[in-house]
Short mmCIF file of C-alpha atoms in Angstrom, two decimals:
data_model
loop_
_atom_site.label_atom_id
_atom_site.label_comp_id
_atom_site.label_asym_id
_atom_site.label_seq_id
_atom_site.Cartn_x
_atom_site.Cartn_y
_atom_site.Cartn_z
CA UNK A 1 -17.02 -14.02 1.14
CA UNK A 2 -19.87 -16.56 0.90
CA UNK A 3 -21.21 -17.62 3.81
CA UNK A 4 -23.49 -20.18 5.00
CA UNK A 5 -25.87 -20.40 8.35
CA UNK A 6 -25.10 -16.69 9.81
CA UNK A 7 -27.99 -14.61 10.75
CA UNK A 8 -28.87 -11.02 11.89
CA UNK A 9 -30.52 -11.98 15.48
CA UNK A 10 -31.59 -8.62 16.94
CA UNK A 11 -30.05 -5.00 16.90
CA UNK A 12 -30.49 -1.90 18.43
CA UNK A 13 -30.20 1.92 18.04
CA UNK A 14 -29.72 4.79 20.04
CA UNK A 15 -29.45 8.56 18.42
CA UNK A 16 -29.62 11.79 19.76
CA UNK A 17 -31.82 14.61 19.61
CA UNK A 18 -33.02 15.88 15.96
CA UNK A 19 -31.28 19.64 14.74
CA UNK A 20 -33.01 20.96 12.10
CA UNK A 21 -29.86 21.83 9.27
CA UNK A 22 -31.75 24.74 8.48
CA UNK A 23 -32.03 26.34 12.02
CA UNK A 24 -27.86 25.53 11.93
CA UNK A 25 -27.90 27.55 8.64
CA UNK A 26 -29.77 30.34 9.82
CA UNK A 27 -27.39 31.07 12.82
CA UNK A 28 -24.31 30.67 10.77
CA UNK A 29 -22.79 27.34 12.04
CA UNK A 30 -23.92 24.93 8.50
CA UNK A 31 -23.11 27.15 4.92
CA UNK A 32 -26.36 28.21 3.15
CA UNK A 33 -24.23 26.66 -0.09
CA UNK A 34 -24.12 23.31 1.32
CA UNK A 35 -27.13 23.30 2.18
CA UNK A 36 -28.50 23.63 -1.12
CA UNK A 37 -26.21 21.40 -2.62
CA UNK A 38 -26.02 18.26 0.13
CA UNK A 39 -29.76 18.41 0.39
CA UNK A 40 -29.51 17.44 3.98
CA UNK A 41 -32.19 18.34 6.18
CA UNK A 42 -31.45 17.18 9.70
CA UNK A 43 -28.74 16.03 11.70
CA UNK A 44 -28.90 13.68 15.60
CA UNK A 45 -26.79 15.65 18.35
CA UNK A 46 -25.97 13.89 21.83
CA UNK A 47 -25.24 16.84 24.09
CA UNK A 48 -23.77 14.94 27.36
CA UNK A 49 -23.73 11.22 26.55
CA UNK A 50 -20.35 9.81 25.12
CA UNK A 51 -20.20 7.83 22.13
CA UNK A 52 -18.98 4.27 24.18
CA UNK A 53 -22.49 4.92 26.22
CA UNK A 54 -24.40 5.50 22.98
CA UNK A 55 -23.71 2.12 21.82
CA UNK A 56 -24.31 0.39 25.78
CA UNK A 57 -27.73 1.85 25.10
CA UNK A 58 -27.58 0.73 21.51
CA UNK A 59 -26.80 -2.92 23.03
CA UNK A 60 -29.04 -2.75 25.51
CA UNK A 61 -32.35 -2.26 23.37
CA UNK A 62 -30.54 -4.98 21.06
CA UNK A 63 -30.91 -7.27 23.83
CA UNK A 64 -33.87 -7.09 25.10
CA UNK A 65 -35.36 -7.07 21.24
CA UNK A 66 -33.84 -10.52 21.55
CA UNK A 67 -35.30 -12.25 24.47
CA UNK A 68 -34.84 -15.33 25.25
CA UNK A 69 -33.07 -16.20 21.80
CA UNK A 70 -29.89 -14.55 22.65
CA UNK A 71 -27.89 -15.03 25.98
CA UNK A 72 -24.80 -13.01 26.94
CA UNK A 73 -22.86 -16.25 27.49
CA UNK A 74 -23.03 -16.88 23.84
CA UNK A 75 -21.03 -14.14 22.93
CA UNK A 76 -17.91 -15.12 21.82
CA UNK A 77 -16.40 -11.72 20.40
CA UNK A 78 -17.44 -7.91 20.55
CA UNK A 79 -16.39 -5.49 17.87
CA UNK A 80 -16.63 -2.02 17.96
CA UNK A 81 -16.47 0.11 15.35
CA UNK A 82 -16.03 4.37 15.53
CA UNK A 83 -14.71 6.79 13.37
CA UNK A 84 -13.86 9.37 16.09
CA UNK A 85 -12.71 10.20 19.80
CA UNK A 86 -14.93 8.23 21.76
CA UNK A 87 -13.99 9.96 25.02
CA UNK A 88 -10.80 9.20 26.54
CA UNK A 89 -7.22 8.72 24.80
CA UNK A 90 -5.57 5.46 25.59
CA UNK A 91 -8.36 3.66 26.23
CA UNK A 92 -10.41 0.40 25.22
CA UNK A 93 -13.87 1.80 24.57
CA UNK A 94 -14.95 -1.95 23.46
CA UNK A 95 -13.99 -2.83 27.05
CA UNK A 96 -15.95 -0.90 28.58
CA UNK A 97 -19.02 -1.30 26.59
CA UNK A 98 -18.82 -5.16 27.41
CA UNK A 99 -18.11 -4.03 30.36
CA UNK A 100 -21.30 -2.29 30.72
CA UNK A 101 -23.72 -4.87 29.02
CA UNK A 102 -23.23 -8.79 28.31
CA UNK A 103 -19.98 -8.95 30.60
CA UNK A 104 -18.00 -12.37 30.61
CA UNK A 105 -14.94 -12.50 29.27
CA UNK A 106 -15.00 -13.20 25.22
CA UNK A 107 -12.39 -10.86 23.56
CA UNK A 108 -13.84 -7.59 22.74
CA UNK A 109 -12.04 -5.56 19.68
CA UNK A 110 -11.72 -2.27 18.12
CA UNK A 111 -12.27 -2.01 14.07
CA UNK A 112 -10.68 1.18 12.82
CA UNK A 113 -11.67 1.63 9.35
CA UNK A 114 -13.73 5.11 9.96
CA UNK A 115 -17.00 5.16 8.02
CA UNK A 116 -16.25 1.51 7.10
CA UNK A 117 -15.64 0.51 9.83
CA UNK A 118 -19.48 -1.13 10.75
CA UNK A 119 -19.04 -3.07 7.55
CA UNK A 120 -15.51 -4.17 8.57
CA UNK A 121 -16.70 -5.35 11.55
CA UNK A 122 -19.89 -7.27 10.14
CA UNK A 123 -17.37 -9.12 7.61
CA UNK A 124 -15.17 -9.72 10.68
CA UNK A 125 -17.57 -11.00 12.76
CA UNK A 126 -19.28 -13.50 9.93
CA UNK A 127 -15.94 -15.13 9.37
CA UNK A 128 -15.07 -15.49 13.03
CA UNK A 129 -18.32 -17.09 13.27
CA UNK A 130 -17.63 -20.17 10.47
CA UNK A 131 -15.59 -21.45 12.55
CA UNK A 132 -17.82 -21.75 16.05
CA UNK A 133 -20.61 -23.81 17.61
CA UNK A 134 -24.04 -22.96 16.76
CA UNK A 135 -24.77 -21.16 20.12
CA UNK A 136 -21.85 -18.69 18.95
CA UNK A 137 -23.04 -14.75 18.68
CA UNK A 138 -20.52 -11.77 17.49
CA UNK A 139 -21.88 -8.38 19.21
CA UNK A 140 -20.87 -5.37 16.75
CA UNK A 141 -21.39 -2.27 18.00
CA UNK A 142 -20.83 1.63 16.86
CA UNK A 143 -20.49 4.86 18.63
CA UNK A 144 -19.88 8.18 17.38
CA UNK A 145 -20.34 11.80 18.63
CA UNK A 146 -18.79 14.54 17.32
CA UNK A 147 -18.57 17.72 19.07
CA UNK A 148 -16.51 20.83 19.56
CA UNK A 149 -13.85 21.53 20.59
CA UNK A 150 -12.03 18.78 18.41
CA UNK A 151 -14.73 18.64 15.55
CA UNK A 152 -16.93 20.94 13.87
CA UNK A 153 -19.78 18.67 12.60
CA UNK A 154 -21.06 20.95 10.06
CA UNK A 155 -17.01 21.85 8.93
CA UNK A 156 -15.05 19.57 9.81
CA UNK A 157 -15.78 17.29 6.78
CA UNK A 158 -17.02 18.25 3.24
CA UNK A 159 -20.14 16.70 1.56
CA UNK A 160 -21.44 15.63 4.68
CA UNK A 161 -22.67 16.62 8.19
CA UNK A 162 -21.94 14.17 11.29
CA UNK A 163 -24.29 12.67 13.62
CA UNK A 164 -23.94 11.07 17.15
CA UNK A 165 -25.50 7.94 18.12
CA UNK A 166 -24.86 4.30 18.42
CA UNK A 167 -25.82 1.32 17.53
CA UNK A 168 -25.34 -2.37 17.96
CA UNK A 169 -26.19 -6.02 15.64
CA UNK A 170 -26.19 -9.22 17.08
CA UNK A 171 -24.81 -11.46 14.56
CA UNK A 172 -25.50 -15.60 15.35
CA UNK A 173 -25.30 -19.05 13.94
CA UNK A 174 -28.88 -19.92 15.09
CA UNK A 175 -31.66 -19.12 12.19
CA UNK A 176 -32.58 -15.11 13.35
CA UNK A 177 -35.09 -12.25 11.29
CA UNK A 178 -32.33 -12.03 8.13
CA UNK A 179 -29.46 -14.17 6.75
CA UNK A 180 -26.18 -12.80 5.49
CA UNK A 181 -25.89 -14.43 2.20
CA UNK A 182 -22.55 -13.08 1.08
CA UNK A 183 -20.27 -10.08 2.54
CA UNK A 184 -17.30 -8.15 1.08
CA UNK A 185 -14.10 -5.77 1.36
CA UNK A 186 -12.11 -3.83 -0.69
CA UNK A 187 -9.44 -1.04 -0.68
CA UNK A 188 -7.53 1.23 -3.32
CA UNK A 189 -4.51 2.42 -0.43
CA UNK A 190 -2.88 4.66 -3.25
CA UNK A 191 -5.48 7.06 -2.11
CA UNK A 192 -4.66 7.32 1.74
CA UNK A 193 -3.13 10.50 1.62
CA UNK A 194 -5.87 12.65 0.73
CA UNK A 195 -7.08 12.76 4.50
CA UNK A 196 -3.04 12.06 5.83
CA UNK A 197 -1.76 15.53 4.84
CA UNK A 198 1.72 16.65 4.19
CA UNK A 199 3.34 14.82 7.31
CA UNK A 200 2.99 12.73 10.53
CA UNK A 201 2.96 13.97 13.83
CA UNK A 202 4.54 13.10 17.30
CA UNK A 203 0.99 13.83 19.46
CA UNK A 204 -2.54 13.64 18.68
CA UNK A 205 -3.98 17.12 18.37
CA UNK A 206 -4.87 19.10 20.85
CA UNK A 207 -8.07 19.20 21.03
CA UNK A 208 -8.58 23.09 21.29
CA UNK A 209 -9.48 24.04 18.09
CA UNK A 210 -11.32 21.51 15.56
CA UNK A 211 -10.07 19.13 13.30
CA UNK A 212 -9.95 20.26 9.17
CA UNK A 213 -10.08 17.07 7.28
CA UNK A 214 -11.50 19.42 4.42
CA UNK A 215 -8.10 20.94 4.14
CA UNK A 216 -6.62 17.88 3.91
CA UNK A 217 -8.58 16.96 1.08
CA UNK A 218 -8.34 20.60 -0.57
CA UNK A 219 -4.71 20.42 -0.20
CA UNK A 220 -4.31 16.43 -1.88
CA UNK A 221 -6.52 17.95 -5.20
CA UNK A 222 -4.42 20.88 -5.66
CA UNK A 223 -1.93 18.94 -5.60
CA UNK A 224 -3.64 16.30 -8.07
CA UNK A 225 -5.39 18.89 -10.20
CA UNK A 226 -4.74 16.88 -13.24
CA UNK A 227 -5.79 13.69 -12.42
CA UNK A 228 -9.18 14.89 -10.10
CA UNK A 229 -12.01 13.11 -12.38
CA UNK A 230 -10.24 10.04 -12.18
CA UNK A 231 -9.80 10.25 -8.50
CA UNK A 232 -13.60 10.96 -8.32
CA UNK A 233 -14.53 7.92 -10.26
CA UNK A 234 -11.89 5.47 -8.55
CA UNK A 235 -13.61 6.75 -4.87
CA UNK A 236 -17.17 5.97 -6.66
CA UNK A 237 -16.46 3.47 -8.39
CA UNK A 238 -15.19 1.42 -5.35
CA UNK A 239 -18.18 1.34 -3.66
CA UNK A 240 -19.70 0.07 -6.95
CA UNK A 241 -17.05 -2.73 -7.46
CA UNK A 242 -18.01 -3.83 -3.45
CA UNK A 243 -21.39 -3.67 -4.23
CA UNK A 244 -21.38 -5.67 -7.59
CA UNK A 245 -18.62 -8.41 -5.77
CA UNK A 246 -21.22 -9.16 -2.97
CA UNK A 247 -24.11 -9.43 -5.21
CA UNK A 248 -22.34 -12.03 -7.52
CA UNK A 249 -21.03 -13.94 -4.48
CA UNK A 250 -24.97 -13.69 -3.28
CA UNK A 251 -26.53 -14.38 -6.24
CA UNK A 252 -28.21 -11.83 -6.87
CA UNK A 253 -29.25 -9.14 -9.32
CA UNK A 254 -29.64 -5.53 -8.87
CA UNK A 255 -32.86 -5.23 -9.85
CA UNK A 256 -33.56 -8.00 -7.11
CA UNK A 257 -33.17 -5.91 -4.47
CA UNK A 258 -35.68 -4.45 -2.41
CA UNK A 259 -33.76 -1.48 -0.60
CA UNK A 260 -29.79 -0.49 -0.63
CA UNK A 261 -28.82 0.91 2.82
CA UNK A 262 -26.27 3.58 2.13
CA UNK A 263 -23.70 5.67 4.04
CA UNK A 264 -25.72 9.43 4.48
CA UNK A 265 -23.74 11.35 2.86
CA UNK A 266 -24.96 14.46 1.20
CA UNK A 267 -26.06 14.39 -2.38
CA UNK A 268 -22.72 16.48 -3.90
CA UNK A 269 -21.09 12.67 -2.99
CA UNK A 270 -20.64 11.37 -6.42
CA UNK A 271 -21.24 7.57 -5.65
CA UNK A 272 -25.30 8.71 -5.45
CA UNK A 273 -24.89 9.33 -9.71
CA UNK A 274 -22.80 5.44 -9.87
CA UNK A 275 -26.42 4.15 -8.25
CA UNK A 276 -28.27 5.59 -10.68
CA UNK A 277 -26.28 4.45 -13.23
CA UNK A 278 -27.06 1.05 -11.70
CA UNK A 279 -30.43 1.75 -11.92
CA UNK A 280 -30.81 2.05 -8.44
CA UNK A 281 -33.25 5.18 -8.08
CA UNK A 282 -33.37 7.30 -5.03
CA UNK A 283 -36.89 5.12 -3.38
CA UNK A 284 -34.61 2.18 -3.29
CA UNK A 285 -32.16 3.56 -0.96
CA UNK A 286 -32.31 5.31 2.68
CA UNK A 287 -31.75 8.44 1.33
CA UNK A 288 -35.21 10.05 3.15
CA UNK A 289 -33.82 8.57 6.05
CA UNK A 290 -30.72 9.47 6.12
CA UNK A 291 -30.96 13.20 5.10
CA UNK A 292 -32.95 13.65 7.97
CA UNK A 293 -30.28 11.74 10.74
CA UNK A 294 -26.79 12.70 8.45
CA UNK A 295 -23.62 10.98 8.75
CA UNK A 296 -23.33 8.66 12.12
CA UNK A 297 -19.74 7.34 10.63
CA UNK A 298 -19.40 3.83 10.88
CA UNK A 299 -23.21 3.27 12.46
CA UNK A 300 -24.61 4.34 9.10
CA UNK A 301 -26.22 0.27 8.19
CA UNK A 302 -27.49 -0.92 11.05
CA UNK A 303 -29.36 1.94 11.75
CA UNK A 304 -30.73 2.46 8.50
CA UNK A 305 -31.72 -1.53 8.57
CA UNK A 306 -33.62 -0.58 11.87
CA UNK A 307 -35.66 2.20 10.13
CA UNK A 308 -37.08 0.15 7.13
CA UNK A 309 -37.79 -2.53 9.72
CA UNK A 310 -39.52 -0.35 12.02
CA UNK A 311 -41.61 1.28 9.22
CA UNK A 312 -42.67 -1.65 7.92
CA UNK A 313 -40.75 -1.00 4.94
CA UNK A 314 -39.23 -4.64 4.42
CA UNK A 315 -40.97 -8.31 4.22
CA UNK A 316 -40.29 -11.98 4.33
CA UNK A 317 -38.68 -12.50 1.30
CA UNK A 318 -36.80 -9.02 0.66
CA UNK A 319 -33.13 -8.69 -0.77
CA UNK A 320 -31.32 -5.77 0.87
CA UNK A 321 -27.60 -4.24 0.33
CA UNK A 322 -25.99 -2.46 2.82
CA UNK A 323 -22.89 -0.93 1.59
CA UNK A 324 -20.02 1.60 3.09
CA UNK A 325 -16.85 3.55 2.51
CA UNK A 326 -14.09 4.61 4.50
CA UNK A 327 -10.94 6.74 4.48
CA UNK A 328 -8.18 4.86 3.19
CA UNK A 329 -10.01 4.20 1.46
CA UNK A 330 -11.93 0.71 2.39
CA UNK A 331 -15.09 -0.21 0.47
CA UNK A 332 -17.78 -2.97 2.35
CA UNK A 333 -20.77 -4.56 0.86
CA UNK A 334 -22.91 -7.06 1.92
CA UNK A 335 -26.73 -8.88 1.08
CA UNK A 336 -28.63 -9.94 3.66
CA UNK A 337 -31.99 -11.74 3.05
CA UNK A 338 -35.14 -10.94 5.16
CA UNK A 339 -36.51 -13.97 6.58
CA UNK A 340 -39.11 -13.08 8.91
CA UNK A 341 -40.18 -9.06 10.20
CA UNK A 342 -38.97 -9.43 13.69
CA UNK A 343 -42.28 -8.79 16.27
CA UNK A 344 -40.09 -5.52 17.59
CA UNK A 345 -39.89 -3.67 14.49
CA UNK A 346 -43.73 -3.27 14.87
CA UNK A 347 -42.96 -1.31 17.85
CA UNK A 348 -41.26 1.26 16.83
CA UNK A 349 -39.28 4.14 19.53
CA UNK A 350 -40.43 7.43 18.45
CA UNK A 351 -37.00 8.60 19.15
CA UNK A 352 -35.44 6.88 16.48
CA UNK A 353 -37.94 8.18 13.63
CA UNK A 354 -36.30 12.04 13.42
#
């Protein structure tokens, strides 16, 4: 998708405390094994706030970064994105979260594509946008927290640990800190059933023991033994594909971008080697960042845009990716261009440097 006249105006981000992967090691909660092999080093825990309230505090500091160049009665749709339970079955966590911060009474949607589903959302949101006024604003926001009983953040999911926080992007027509210069979206849904399992269900579970999404996926390559390495490269490659697609649509060339925001996954995730093999080396990416937050599902970007901001890591001028993947599995890409370093990214929150 090529897009003309959309903008990042502000964002926020809200994360919880730092845990130290190797303290989780040591008392026997995060394998020794992975570890070693994820290269992981810290992971953000909320211990009493809920993932819809992590993103109202997400959109609140997103706000008020803003001023006086973004009003709640501009926006004209909220999105938000999550990956898990976000505190209530049957409900309409976007709801409340508008609820909660800008108010009025634009529609306000849930984008279910897991860890894709901030990307989603952004693509979403610039599209809705082509076809409004000027003084139009899409609010995205992203919430995640996963906690026993239902998930096991260090076993729950291979390759990766997950984090809680949440985090919000105000997306406008009106010129803001970084332009979105091309967005897109792809899918391969021959590969859904590695996380579906053998069969459907008539309830959700229950909630007493955690989920095993790793024994989903154990179970779909035992049952694919043959065909694995391809499987491997399809998953990798599709992130590629997205990546490549939105830089041609944008213009631009690899080696023309400054930094490529990246889902934190652990280093055992093969797309890390496809970078490489891009010539995309590990000081381009978020990596340090991200190995020290983990995996905040779909909140991934937008909070690893925040940290090069707020480190004064990006200037006028600078290309930068951001790029996710989801079950399904979804692939999103997009290029935004850095216009201006926003005056709030030289004040940085010590809380969200872990």
């Amino acid at each position: 998708m090529i897009l003309n006249d959309i903008y990042l105006t502000s964002l926020g981000v809200r994360l919880g405390r730092r845990l130290d992967l190797e303290e989780a090691v040591r008392d026997g909660r995060y394998a020794s094994t992975e570890y070693t092999a994820n290269a992981l080093l810290g992971v953000t825990v909320s211990d009493d706030t809920f993932a819809p309230d992590l993103a109202v505090a997400a959109v609140r500091q997103a706000l008020d970064r803003a001023g006086d160049a973004t009003s709640p009665d501009d926006v004209r749709m909220l999105l938000h994105a999550s990956a898990y339970f976000q505190g209530q079955d049957m409900w309409t966590p976007s709801s409340y979260i508008q609820h909660h911060t800008v108010g009025g009474s634009a529609p306000a949607v849930e984008v279910d594509q897991k860890s894709n589903g901030g990307m989603a959302a952004l693509a979403l949101a610039a599209g809705h946008l082509a076809g409004h006024d000027e003084d139009a604003t899409v609010l995205i926001t992203t919430g995640e927290r996963f906690c026993e009983p239902g998930f096991d953040r260090f076993r729950t999911e291979s390759g990766t640990v997950m984090a809680d926080g949440g985090t919000a992007l105000l997306l406008g027509r009106k010129p803001g800190f970084a332009k979105v210069l091309s967005c897109a979206m792809t899918s391969d849904s021959t590969l859904e059933h590695m996380y579906r399992g053998r069969g459907l269900k008539d309830a959700p579970a229950s909630g007493d023991k955690p989920l095993n999404m790793r024994a989903r996926k154990t179970d779909f390559m035992r049952r694919n033994l043959d065909d694995l390495e391809a499987i491997s490269l399809r998953i990798a490659g599709g992130i590629g594909a997205c990546i490549e697609q939105a830089l041609d649509e944008a213009k631009t060339d690899v080696a023309d971008v400054a930094r490529f925001v990246m889902p934190h996954n652990g280093r055992t995730v093969r797309w890390w080697n496809m970078l490489e093999d891009l010539g995309v080396g590990g000081e381009r990416t978020t990596w340090e960042f991200g190995r020290q937050v983990s995996h905040l599902g779909s909140g991934d970007q937008v909070a690893g845009l925040n940290h090069l901001l707020v480190t004064g890591r990006l200037r006028a001028g600078d290309r930068v990716v951001l790029a996710g993947t989801g079950y399904g599995f979804n692939w999103g890409a997009a290029v935004v261009e850095i216009l201006h370093v926003p005056a709030w990214a030289a004040e940085a929150d010590d809380q969200q440097q872990p």
